[in-house]
Structures are given as C-alpha cells and as structure tokens.
mmCIF file of C-alpha atoms in Angstrom:
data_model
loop_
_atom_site.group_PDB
_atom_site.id
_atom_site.type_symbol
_atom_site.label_atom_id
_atom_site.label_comp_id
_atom_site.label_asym_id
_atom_site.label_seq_id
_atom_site.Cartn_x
_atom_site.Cartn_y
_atom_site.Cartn_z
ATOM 1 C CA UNK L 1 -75.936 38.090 104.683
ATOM 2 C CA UNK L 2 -75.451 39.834 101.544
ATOM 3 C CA UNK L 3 -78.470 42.535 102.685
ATOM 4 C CA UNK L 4 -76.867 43.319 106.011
ATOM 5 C CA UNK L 5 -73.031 43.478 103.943
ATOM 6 C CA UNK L 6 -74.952 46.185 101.328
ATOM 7 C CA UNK L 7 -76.914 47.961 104.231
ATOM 8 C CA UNK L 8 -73.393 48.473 106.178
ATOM 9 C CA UNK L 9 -71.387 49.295 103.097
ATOM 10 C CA UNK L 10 -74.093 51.659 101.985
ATOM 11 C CA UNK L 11 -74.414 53.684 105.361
ATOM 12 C CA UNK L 12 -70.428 54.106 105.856
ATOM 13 C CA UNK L 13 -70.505 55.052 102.161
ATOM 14 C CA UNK L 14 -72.859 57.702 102.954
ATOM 15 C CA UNK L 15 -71.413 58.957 105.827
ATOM 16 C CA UNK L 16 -68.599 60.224 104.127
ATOM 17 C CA UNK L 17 -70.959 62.277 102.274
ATOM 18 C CA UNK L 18 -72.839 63.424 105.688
ATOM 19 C CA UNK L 19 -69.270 64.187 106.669
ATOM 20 C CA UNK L 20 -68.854 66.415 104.017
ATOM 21 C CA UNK L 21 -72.187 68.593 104.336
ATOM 22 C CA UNK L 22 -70.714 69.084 108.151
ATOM 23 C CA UNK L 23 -68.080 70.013 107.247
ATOM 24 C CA UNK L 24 -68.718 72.544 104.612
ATOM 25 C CA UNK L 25 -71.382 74.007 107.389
ATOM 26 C CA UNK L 26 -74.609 72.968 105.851
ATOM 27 C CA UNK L 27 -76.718 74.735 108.661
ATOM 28 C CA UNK L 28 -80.484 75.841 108.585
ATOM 29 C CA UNK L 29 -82.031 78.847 110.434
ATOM 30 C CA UNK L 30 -83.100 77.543 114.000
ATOM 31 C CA UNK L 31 -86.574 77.525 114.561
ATOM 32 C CA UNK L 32 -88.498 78.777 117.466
ATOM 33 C CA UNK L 33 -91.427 76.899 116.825
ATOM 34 C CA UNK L 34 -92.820 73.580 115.858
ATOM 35 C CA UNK L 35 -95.505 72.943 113.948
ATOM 36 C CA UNK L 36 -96.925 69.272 113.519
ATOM 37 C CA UNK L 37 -100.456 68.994 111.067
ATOM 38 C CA UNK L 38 -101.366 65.345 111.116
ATOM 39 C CA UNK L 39 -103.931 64.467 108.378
ATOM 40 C CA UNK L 40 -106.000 61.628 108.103
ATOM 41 C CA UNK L 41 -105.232 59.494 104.973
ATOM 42 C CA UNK L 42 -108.544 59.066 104.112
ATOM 43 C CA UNK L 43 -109.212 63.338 103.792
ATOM 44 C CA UNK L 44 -107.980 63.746 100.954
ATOM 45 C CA UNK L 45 -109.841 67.753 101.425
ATOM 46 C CA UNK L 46 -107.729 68.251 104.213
ATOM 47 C CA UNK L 47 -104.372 67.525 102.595
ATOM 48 C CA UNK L 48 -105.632 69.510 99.246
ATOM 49 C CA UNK L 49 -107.065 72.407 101.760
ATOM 50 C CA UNK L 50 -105.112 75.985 101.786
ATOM 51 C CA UNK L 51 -106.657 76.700 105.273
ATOM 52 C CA UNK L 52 -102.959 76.422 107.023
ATOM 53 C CA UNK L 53 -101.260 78.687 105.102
ATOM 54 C CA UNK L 54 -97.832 79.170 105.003
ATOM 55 C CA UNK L 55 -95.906 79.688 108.347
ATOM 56 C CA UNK L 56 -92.964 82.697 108.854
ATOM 57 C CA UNK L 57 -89.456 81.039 108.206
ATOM 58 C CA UNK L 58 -88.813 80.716 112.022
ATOM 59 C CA UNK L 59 -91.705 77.472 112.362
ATOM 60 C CA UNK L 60 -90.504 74.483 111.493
ATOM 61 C CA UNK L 61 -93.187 72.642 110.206
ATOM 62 C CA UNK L 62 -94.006 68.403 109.517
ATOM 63 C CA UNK L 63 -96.701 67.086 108.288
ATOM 64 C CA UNK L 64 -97.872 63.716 109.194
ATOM 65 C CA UNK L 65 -100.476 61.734 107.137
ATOM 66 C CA UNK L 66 -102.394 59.273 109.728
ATOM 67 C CA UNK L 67 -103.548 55.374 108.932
ATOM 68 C CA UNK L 68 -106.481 55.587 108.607
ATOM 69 C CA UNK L 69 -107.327 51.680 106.955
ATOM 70 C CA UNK L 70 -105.616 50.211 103.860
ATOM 71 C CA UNK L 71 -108.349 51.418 101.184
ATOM 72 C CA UNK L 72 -107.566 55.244 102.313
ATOM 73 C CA UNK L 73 -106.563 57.305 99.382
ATOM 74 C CA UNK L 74 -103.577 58.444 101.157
ATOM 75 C CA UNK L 75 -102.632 55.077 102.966
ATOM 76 C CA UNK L 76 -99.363 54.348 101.171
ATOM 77 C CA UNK L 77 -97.864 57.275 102.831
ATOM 78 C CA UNK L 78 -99.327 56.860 106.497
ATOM 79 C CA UNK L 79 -97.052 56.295 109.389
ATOM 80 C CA UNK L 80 -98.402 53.761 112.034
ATOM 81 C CA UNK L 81 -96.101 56.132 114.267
ATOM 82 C CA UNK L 82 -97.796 59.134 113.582
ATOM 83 C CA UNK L 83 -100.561 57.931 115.345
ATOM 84 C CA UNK L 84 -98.694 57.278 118.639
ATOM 85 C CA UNK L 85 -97.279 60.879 118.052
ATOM 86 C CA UNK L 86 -100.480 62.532 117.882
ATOM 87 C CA UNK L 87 -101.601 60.540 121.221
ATOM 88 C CA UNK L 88 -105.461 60.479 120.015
ATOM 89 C CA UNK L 89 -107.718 58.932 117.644
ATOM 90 C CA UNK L 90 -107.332 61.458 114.313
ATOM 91 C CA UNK L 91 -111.059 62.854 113.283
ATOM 92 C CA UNK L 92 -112.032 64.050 109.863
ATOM 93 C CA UNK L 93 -109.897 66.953 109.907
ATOM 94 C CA UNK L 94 -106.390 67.855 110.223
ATOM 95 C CA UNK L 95 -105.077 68.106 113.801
ATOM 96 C CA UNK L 96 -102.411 70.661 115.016
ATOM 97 C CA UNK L 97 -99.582 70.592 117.487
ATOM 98 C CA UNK L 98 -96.953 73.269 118.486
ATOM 99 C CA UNK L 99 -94.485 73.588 120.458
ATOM 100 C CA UNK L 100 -92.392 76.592 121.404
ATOM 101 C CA UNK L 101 -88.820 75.501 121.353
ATOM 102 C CA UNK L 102 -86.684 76.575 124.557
ATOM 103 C CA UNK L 103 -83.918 79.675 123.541
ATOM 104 C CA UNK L 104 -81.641 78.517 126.133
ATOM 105 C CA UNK L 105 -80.527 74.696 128.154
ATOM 106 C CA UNK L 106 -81.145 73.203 125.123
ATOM 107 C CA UNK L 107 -78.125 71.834 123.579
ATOM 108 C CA UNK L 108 -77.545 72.905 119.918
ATOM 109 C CA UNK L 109 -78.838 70.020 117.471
ATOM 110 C CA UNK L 110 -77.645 69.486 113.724
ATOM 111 C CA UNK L 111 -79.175 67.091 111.173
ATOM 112 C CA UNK L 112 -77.887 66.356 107.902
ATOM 113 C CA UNK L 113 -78.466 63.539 104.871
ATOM 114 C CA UNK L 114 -76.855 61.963 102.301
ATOM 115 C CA UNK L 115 -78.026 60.811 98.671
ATOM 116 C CA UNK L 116 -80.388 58.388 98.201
ATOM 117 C CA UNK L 117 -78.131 55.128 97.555
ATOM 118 C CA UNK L 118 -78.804 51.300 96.452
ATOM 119 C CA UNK L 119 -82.608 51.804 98.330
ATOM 120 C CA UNK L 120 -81.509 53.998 101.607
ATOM 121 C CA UNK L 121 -80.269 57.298 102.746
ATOM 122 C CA UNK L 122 -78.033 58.378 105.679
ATOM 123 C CA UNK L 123 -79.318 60.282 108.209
ATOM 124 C CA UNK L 124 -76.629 61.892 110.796
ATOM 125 C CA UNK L 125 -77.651 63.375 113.748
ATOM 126 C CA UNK L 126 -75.697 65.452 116.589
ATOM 127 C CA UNK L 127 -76.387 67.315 119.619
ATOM 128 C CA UNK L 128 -73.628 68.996 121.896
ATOM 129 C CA UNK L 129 -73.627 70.021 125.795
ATOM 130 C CA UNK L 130 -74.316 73.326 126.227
ATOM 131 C CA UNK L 131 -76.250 72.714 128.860
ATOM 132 C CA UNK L 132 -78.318 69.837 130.989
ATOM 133 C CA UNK L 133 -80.830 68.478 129.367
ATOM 134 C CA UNK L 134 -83.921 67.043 131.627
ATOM 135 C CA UNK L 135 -83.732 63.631 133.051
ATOM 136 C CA UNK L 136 -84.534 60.963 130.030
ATOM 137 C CA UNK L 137 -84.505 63.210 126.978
ATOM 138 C CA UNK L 138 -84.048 61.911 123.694
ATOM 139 C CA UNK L 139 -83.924 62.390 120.446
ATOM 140 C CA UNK L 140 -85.742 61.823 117.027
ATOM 141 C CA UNK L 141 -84.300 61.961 113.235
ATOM 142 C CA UNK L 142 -86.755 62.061 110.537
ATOM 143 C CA UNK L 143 -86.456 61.234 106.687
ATOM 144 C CA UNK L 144 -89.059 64.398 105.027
ATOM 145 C CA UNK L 145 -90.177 65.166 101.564
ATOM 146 C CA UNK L 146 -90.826 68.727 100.828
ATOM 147 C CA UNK L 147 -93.442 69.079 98.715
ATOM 148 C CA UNK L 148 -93.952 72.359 96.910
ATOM 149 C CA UNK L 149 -97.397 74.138 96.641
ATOM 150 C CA UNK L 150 -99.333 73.594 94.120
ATOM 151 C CA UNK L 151 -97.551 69.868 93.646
ATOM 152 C CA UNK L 152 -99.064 66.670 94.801
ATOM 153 C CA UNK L 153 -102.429 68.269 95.197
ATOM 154 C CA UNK L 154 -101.493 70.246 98.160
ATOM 155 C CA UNK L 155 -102.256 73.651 98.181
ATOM 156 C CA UNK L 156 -99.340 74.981 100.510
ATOM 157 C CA UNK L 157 -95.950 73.276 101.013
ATOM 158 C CA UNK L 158 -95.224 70.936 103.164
ATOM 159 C CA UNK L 159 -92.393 68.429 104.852
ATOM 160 C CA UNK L 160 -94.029 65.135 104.654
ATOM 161 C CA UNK L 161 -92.670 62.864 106.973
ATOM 162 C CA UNK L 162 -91.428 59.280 105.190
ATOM 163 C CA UNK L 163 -89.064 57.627 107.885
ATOM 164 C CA UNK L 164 -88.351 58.476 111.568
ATOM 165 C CA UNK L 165 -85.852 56.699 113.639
ATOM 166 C CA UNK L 166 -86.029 56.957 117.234
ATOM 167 C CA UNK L 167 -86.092 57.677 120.256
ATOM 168 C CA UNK L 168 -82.118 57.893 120.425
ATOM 169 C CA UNK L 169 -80.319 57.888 124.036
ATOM 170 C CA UNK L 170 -78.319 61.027 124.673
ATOM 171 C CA UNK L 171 -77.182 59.904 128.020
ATOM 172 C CA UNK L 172 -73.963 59.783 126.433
ATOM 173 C CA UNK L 173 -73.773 63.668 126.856
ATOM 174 C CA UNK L 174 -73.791 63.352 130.422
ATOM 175 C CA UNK L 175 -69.854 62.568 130.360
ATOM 176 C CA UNK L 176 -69.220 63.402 126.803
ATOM 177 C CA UNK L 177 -69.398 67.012 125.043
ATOM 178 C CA UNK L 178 -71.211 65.653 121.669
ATOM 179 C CA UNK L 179 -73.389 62.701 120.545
ATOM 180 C CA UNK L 180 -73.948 61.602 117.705
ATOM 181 C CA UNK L 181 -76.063 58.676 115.716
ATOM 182 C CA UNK L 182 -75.834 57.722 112.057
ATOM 183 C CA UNK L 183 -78.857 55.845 110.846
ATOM 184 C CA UNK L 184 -79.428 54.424 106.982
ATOM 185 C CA UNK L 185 -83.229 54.085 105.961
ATOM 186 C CA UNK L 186 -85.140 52.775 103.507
ATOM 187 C CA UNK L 187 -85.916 54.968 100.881
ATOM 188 C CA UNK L 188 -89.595 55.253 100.469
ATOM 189 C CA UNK L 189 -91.357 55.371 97.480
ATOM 190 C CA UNK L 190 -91.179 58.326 95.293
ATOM 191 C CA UNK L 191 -89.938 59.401 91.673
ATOM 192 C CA UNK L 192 -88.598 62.916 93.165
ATOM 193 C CA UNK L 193 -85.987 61.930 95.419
ATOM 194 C CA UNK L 194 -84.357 65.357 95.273
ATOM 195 C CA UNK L 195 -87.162 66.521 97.568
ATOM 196 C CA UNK L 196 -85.712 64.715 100.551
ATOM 197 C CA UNK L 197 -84.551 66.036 103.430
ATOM 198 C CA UNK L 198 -83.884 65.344 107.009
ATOM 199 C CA UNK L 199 -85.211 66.826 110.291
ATOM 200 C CA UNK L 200 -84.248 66.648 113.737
ATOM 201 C CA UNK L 201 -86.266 67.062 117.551
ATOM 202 C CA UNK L 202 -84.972 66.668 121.433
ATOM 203 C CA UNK L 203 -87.826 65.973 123.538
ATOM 204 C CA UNK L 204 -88.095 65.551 127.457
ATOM 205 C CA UNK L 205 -89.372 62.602 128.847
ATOM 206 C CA UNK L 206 -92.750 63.321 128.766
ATOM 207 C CA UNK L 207 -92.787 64.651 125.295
ATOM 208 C CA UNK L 208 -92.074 68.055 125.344
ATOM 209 C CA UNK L 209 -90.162 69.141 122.038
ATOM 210 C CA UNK L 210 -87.160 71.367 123.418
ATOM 211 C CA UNK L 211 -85.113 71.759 120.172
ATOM 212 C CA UNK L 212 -85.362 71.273 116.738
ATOM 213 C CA UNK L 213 -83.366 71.509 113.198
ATOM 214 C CA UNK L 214 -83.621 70.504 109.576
ATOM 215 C CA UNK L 215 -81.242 69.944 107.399
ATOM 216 C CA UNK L 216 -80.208 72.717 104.839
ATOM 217 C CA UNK L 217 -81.443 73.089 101.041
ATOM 218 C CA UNK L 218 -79.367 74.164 98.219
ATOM 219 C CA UNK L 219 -75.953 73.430 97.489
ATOM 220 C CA UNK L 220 -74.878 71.090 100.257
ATOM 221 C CA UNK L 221 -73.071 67.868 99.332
ATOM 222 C CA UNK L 222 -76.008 65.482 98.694
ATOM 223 C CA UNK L 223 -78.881 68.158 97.194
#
C-alpha cells in the first residue's frame, strides 16, 4: 500500500513539473524521419561502430539494444520489447528501420518529462485533432538516454531507449479535440540521470509510424 501511495504521490508531483515545461513551450524541431538502429546486446562492435554516422537534425533517431541471453555484454540494457518492435530475429549486426513521417492528417504530438524522483520519472504525452487519424492508431511514450559520442563506448550519439509505455488509445480524439496520458516509470539504472529524455510516436494499426516528437533539451523545467 505504501508503494502504490509513493508511486501516485510521485507522478501528480511530477506532473506539476510536466505542466510547467508545457507551459513555458518546451517544443523540439519536428522530425520528418524516423530512424530506429536495434543492436544486439551481445555486439558489443556494433554499438562501439561509427558506421551510422550522425543523421541531419530533421531524423529523429532511437536506438534499441536487443536481448540477446543474460551473459550478453550489453544485456542489462536490452528491452524484451525491442524485439517485438523489430518483428525478426536480430543477427550479428545492427538492423535499421525508417519511417518517413506524414506532413499532413497527422495530428500534432508533444512529449515532455519531469525529474527523476524517489525511483521514477513522469512522462506526459499529448496529441490534438487536426485531422483523422486511421482506424486503431495509437500511441507510444518512451523514457531515452542520450548518450554523447565518444561516451559509453559509442562512437556517435545516440537516444537509448530505457522505458516505453504503450500502446495508448487515442479514440478519445474522436469526440474530443486533445488527449492526453501521464505515465510515471521506473527509473532505470544509470549514474547520469541528466541524460534523460522522453520521446513520442503515433502509429496506424498495422505499424506504420505517422508522427513523432521528443522532448526538448536545455533549459526546460526538469533539465
């Protein structure tokens, strides 16, 4: 009981920092692509490797580290779900998935975070009708880590994904002009917890990435 009283207190606690990056307009560039490198935790070569390089500032990119058995060097950072998001067994190199993200009938999607607080961070999401979405979209809120170049034995920077929560109904938008879902998460493990940051994607029904967002560096509330 006292768990569930600290999660609660701790995500409406956070929100009124969330509340506060909105409001002061915390907004990132939007993306026209998105990237997605998925790297098997037991290549260690292909997380070290400079062979993606950098993308222009209009990708949005995520990196997903694969399971790939509990002895992998990287296995304390895999995602069982990064598997299902890849859709196919990971081989010894890194795989790659893009989408294009649709200009316009997408509605406009925002994403912000707050601190990390006793164990967990607040992650609000919002998306407003501007437009019909397709039948069954939803929508996906991830907790990243950006890791510089040259840190963590990467050669190129990268948004490491630590938490997703998902997939989140926007039915709601069907009579309403704006959803929106507040989710508190466990903090994973790291000693740099300035490096997190949150990321946002609408997908159809069968997948397809329409939209994306991150949240903004800098001086918003909570960086």
């Amino acid at each position: 009981m006292r768990s569930l009283f600290i999660r609660v207190a701790g995500c409406t606690a956070l929100s009124l920092v969330v509340a506060e990056a909105a409001a002061a307009g915390c907004d990132a560039p939007s993306p026209k692509i998105l990237l997605e490198r998925f790297v098997p935790a037991d290549c260690e070569s292909c997380w070290a490797s400079a062979k993606d390089q950098e993308q222009p500032s209009d990708v949005l990119v995520l990196d997903w580290i694969t399971p790939a058995g509990d002895a992998a060097p990287m296995a304390s950072a895999a995602l069982p779900s990064a598997l299902t998001r890849l859709g196919s067994t990971p081989a010894k190199e890194t795989a790659l998935r893009s989408a294009t993200l649709v200009k316009s009938g997408a509605s406009p999607l925002r994403v912000v975070d707050g601190p990390a607080w006793n164990g967990y961070v607040a992650l609000q999401l919002s998306v407003e009708r501007r437009a019909a979405l397709p039948p069954g979209a939803v929508a996906y809120a991830a907790l990243v880590e950006r890791v510089p170049a040259g840190s963590e034995g990467s050669a190129i920077a990268r948004q490491l994904v630590r938490e997703v929560v998902g997939p989140l109904s926007l039915h709601e938008l069907a009579s309403k002009e704006r959803v929106q879902h507040m989710h508190a998460v466990r903090l994973p493990p790291t000693d740099r917890p300035e490096r997190l940051a949150s990321v946002a994607w609408v997908e159809t029904a069968d997948g397809r990435v329409i939209a994306a967002s991150q949240s903004a560096a800098g001086d918003c509330p909570g960086r």
